[in-house]
Coordinates of C-alpha atoms and ligand atoms in Angstrom, one line a residue:
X1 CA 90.8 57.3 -84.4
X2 CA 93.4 57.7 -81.8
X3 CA 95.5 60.7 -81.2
X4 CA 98.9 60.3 -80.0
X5 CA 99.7 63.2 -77.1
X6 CA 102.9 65.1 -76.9
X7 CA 104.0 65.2 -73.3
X8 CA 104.0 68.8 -72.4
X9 CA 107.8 68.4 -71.2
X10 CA 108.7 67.2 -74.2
X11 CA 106.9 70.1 -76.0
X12 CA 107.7 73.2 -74.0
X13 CA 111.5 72.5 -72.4
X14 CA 113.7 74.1 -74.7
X15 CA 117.2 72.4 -74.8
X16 CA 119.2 74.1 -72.2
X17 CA 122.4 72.2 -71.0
X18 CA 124.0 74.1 -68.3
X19 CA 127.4 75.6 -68.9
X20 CA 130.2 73.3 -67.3
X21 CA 134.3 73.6 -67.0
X22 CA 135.1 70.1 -68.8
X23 CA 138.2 69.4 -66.8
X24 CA 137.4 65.3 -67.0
X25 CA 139.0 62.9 -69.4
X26 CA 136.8 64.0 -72.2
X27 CA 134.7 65.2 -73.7
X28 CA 136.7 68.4 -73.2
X29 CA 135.9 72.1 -74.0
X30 CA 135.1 72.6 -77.5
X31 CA 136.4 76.2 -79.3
X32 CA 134.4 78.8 -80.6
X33 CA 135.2 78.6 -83.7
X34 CA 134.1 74.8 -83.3
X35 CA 130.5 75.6 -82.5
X36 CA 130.4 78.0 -85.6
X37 CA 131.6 75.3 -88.0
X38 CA 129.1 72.9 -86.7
X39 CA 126.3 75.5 -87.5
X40 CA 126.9 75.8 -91.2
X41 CA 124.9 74.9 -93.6
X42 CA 125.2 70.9 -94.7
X43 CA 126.3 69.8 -97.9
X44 CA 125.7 66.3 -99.5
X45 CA 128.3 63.9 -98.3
X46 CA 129.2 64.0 -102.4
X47 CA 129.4 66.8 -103.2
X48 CA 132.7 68.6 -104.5
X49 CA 132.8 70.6 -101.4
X50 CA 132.4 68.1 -98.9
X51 CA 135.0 65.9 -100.9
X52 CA 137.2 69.4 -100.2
X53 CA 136.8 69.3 -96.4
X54 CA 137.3 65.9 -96.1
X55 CA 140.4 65.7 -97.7
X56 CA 141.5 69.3 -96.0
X57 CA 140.8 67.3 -93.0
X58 CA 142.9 64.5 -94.0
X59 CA 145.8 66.8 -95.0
X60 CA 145.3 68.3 -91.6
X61 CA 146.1 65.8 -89.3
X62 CA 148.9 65.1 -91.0
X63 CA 151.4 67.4 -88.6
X64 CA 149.8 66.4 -85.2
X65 CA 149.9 62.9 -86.0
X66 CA 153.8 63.1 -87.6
X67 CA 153.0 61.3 -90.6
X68 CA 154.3 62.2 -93.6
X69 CA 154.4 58.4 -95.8
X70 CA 151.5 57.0 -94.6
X71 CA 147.6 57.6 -95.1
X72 CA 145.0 59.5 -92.4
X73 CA 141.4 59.0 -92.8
X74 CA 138.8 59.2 -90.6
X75 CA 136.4 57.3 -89.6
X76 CA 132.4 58.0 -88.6
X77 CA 132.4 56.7 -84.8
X78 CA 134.2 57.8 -81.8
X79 CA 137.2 56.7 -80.3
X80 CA 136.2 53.1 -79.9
X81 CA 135.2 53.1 -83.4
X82 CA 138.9 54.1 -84.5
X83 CA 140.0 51.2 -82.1
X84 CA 137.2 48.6 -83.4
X85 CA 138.3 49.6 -87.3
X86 CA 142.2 49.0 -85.9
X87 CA 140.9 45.1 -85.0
X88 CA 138.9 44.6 -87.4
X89 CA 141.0 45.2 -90.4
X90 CA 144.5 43.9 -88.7
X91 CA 143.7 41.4 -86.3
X92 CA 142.4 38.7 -88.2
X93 CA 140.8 35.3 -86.6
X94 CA 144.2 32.7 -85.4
X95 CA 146.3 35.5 -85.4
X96 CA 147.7 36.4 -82.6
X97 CA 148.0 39.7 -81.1
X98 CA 150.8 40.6 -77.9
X99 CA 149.3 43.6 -75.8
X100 CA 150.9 45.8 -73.2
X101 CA 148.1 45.5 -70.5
X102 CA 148.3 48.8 -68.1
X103 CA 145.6 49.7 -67.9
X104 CA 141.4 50.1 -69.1
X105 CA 141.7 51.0 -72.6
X106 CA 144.2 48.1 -73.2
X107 CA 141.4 46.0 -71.6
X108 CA 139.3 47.0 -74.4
X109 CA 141.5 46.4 -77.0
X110 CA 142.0 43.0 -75.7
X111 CA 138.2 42.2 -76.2
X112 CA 137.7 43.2 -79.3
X113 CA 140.6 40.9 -80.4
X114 CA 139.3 38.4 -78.9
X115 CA 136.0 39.3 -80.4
X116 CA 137.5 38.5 -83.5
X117 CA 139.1 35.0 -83.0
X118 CA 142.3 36.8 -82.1
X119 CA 144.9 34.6 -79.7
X120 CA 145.7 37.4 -77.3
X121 CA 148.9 37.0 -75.3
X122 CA 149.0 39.7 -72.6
X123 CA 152.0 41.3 -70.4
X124 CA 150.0 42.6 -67.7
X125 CA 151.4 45.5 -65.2
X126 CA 150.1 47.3 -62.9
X127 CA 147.8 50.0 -63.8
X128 CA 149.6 53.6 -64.2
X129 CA 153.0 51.1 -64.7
X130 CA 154.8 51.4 -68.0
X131 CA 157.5 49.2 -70.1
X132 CA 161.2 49.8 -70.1
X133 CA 162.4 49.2 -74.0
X134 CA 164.4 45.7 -72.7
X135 CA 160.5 44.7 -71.3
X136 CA 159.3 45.4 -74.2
X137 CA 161.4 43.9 -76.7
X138 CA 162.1 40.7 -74.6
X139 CA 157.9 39.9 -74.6
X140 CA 157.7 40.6 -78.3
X141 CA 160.7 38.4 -79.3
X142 CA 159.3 36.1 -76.9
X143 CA 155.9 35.8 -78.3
X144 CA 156.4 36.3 -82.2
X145 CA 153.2 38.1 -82.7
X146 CA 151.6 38.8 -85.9
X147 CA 150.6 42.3 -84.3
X148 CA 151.1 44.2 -81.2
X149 CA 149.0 46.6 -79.2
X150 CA 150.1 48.9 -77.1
X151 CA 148.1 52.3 -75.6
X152 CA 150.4 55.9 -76.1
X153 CA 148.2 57.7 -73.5
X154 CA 146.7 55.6 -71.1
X155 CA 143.5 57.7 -69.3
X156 CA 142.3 55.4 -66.9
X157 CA 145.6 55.8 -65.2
X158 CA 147.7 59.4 -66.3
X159 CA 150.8 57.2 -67.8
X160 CA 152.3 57.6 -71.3
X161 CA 153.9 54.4 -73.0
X162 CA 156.7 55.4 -75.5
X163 CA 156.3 53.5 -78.8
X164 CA 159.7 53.4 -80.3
X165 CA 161.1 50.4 -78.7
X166 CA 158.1 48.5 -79.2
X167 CA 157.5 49.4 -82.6
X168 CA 161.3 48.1 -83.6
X169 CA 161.1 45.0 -82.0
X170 CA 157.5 44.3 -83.6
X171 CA 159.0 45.2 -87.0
X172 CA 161.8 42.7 -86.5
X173 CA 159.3 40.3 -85.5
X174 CA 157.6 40.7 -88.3
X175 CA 154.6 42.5 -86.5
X176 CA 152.5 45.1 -87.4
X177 CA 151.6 47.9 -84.5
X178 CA 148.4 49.4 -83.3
X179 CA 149.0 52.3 -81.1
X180 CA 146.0 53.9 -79.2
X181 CA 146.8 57.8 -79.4
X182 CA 143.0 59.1 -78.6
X183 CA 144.3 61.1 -75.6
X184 CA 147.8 62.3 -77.2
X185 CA 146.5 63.3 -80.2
X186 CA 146.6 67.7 -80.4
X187 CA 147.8 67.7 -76.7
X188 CA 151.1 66.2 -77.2
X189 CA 154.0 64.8 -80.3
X190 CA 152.6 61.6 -81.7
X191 CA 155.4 61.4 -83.3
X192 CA 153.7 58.2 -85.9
X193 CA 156.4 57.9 -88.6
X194 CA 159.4 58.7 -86.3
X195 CA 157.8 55.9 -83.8
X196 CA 157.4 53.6 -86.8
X197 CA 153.7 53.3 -85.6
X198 CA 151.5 51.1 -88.4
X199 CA 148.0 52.2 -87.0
X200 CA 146.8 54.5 -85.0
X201 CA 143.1 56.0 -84.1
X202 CA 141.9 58.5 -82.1
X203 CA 139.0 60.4 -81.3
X204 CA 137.8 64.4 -81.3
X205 CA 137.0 65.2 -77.8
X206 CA 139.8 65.1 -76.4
X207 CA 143.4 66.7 -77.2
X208 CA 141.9 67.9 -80.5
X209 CA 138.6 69.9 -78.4
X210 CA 135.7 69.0 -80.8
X211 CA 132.2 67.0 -79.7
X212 CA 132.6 63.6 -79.7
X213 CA 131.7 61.9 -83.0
X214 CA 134.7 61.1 -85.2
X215 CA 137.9 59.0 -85.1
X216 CA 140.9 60.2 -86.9
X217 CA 143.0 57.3 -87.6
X218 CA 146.3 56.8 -89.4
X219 CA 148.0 54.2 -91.0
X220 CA 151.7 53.7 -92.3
X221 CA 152.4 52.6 -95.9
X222 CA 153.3 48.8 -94.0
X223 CA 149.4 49.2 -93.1
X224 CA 148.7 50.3 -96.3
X225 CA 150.2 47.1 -97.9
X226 CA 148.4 44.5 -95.4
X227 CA 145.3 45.9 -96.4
X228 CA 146.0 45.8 -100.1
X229 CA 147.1 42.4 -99.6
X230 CA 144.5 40.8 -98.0
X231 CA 142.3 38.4 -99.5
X232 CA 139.3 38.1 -97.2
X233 CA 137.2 41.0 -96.3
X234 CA 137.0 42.3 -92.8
X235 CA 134.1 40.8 -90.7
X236 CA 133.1 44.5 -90.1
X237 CA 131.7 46.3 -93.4
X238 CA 130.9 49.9 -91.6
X239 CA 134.9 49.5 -90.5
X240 CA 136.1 48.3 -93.7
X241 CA 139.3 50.4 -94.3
X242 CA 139.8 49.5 -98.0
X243 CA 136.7 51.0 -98.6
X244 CA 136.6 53.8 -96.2
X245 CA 139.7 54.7 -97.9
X246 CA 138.4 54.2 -101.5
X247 CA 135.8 56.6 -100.4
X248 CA 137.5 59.1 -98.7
X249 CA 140.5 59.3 -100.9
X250 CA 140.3 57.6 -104.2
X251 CA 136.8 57.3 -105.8
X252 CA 134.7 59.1 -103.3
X253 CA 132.1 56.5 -103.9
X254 CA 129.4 56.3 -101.5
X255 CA 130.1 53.9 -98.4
X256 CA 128.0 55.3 -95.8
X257 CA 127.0 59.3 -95.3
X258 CA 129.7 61.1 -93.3
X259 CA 128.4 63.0 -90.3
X260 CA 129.0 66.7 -92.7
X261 CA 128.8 69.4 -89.6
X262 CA 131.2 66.9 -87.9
X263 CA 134.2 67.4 -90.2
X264 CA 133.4 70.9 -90.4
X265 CA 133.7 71.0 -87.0
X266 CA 137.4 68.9 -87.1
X267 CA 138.6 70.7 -89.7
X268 CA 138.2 74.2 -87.8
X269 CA 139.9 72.7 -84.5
X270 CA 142.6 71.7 -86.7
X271 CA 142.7 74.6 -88.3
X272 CA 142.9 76.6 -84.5
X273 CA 145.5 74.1 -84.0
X274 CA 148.0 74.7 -87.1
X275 CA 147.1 78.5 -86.5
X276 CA 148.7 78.0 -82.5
X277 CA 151.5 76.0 -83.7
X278 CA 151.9 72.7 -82.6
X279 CA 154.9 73.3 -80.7
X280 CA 153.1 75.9 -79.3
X281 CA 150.2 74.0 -78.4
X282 CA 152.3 70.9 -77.0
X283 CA 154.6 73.6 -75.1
X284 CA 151.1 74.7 -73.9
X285 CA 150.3 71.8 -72.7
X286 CA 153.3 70.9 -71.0
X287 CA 153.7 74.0 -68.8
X288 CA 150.0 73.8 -67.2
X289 CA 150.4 69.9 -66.4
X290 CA 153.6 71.2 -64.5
X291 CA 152.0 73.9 -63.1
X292 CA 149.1 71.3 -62.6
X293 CA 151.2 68.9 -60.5
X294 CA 153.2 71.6 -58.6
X295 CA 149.4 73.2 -57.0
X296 CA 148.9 69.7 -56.4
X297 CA 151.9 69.1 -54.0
X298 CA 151.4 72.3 -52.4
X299 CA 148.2 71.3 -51.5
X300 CA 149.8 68.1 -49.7
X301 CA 148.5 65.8 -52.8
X302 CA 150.3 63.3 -54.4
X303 CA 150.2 62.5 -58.3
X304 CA 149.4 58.8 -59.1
X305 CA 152.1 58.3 -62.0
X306 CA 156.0 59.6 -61.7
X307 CA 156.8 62.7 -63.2
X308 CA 158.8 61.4 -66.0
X309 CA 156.0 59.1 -67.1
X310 CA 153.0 61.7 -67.3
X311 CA 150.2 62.8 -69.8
X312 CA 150.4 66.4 -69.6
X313 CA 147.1 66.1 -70.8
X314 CA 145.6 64.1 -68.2
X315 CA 146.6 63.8 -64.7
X316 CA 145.7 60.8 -62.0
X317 CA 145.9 62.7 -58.6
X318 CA 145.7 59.7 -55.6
X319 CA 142.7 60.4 -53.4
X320 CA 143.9 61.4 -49.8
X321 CA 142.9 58.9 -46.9
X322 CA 139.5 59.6 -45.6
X323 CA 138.1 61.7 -48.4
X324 CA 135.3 59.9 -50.2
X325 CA 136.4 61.1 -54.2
X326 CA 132.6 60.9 -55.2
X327 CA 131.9 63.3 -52.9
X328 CA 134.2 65.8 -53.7
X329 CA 133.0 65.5 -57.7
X330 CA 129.6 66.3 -57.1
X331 CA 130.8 69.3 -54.7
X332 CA 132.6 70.2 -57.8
X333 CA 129.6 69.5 -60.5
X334 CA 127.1 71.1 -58.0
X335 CA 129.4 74.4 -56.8
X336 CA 131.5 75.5 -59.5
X337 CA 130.3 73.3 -62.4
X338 CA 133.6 71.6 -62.8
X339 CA 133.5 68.2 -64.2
X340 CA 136.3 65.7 -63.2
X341 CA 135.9 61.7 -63.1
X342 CA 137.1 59.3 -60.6
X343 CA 139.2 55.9 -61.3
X344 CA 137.5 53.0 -62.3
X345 CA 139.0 49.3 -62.3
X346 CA 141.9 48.8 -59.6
X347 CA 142.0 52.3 -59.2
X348 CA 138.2 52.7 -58.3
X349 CA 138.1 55.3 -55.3
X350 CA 141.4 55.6 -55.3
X351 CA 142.3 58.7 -58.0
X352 CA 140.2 61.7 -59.5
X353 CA 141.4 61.6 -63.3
X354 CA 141.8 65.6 -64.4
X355 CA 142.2 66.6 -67.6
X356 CA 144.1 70.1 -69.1
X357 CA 143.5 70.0 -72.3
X358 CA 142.1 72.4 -75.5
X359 CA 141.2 75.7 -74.4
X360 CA 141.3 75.0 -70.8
X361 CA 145.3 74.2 -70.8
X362 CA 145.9 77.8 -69.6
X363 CA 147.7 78.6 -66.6
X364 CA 144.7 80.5 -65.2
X365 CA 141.9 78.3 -66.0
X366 CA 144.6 75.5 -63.9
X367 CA 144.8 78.5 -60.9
X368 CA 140.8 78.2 -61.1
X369 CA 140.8 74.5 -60.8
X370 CA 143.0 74.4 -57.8
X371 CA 141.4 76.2 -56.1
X372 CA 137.9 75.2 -56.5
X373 CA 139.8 71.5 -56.3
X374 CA 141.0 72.8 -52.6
X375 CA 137.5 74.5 -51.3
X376 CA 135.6 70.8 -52.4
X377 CA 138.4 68.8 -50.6
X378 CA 138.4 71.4 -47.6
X379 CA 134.8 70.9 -47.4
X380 CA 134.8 67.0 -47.3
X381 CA 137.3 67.2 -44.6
X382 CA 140.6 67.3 -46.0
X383 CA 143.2 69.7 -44.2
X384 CA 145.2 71.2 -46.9
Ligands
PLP401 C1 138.4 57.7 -74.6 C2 139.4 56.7 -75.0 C3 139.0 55.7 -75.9 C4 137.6 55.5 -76.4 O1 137.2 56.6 -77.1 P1 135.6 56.9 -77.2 O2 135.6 58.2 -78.0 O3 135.1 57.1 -75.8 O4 134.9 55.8 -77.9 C5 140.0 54.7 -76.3 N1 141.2 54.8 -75.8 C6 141.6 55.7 -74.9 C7 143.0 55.8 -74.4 C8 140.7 56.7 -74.5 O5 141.1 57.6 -73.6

């Protein structure tokens, strides 16, 4: 009879992740009170009490999302998940789908359509470039889509796309709209109804400053209708909305066991949240990235995306000429324990992406970057 042997590693190291200042794109720093609500006891993903949270939860987002017609739910996946569920139960196969294409994550949402038999008609712009209301308008009456795609808070770049324009024009066309708000979401106004939004997703660890692991997502009644209308189900059965919704909201029969400690753990940051005040929080927000971009120019830096078309959650600062930006991340990882990411796509080498978000959107914690930010650059040969 053979034995099978433990490696001793695997049997002696105790899990021991070293403490780091999460001021990448996400994940982002998760609250206190977070980690305590992931450590309570589980429940059944039936029982009355679960049912409770998950419909506190739902309740919850309500304010930081601005919806007040439509339906939140949630769904067990991260962001992509959110996005995936989005395709899946909107963009059907033939129809086509017009996408504002600025950037990474609209790249995504691009192959997933086409994934799913979508025709996908792209206006492409440069990446950390945004749409005037006439640009967007004109491509939409243009191409007479059956949906429209657009990103809120683009984080491979730093720019924010405002929704209003594009929503209108969709509506008169006909169109539903998918609006990808996983880096606006608890970090600044989504503003869903008032933007006339149909879908939206987004993820925890991010604005919202839980672990990764859930997507909030929420639809307007419109979105509500399509789905009640349709008469084929969704390729994807994990992503079925009808029945996630059934399950979360109406019946609360079993579709799949929700993650428990996860939604404990969302409904406590969105409890931090409400407690703060979510002008408070956005006001929060909005004072570090300004006191973000001002340490920046002092330091001779130059942000990526104009002022008036900035995340204040997440900042794309241009790498200066002759400082290799991998170099000063792992100064940053190795020294201080600071983790920030680099560009990737056309921007590749050519920004570090920062974000201020959660608990670290403080004006001190931003005082701390800079000047760990200045030390790494110093030492990798930039003269401030
Ligand atoms: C992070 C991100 C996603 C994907 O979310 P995951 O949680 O990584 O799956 C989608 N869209 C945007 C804008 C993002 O920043």
């Amino acid at each position: 009879m053979s034995t099978i042997e433990q490696p001793a590693a695997v049997a002696l190291a105790a899990l021991h992740p070293p403490r780091r200042y999460l001021f990448g794109p996400g994940p982002t720093m998760v609250h206190p009170r977070v980690y305590e609500a992931l450590s309570k006891p589980i429940v059944g993903h039936l029982d009355p009490y679960f049912i409770e949270v998950m419909h506190d939860v739902q309740e919850l987002l309500k304010a930081p999302y601005g919806v007040s017609q439509g339906a939140t739910l949630v769904i067990s996946g991260t962001g992509s998940a959110g996005m995936e569920a989005a395709v899946a139960n909107f963009i059907d196969a033939g129809a086509k789908f017009a996408v504002f294409a600025n950037g990474y994550f609209s790249d995504r949402l691009t192959e997933m359509a086409k994934r799913n038999g979508a025709i996908v008609v792209r206006f492409e712009k440069s990446w950390g470039e945004t749409y005037s209301d006439d640009e967007a308008r004109d491509f939409i009456q243009r191409e007479k889509p059956n949906v429209v795609g657009f990103v809120h808070a683009e984080t491979s770049t730093g720019a924010l796309q405002p929704g209003r324009a594009i929503c209108e024009a969709a509506h008169e066309a006909g169109a539903l709209v998918i609006g990808d708000c996983v880096t606006s979401l608890g970090g600044l106004p989504v503003e869903f109804d008032e933007t006339g939004i149909d879908v939206a997703y987004s993820c925890t660890q991010k604005g919202v400053s839980c672990p990764p692991g859930l997507s909030p997502m929420a639809m307007s009644q419109r979105a509500m209708e399509f789905l009640r209308a349709r008469k084929t189900a969704p390729r994807s059965w994990y992503l079925d909305l009808k029945l996630i919704h059934d399950y979360s909201t109406v019946s609360h029969r079993y579709h799949h066991t929700a993650p428990i400690s996860m939604f404990y753990a969302l409904r406590e940051a969105l409890m931090v949240m409400a407690e703060e005040g979510l002008e408070n929080r956005w006001e929060r927000h909005r004072r570090c990235s300004k006191a973000f971009a001002k340490g920046i120019e002092a330091l001779g830096l130059r942000m990526h995306v104009p002022e008036r078309h900035r995340i204040p959650t997440l900042n794309t600062v241009c790498v200066p000429a002759g400082v290799e930006e991998g170099k000063v991340r792992k100064r940053l990882l190795d020294g201080p324990g600071i983790e920030i990411a680099g560009g990737f796509g056309p921007l590749a080498g050519k920004v570090f992406r920062i974000g201020v978000m959660g608990p670290l959107a403080t004006e001190d914690n931003v005082q701390f970057f800079l000047s760990e930010f200045k030390k790494a650059l110093s030492a990798e040969g930039y003269s401030v």
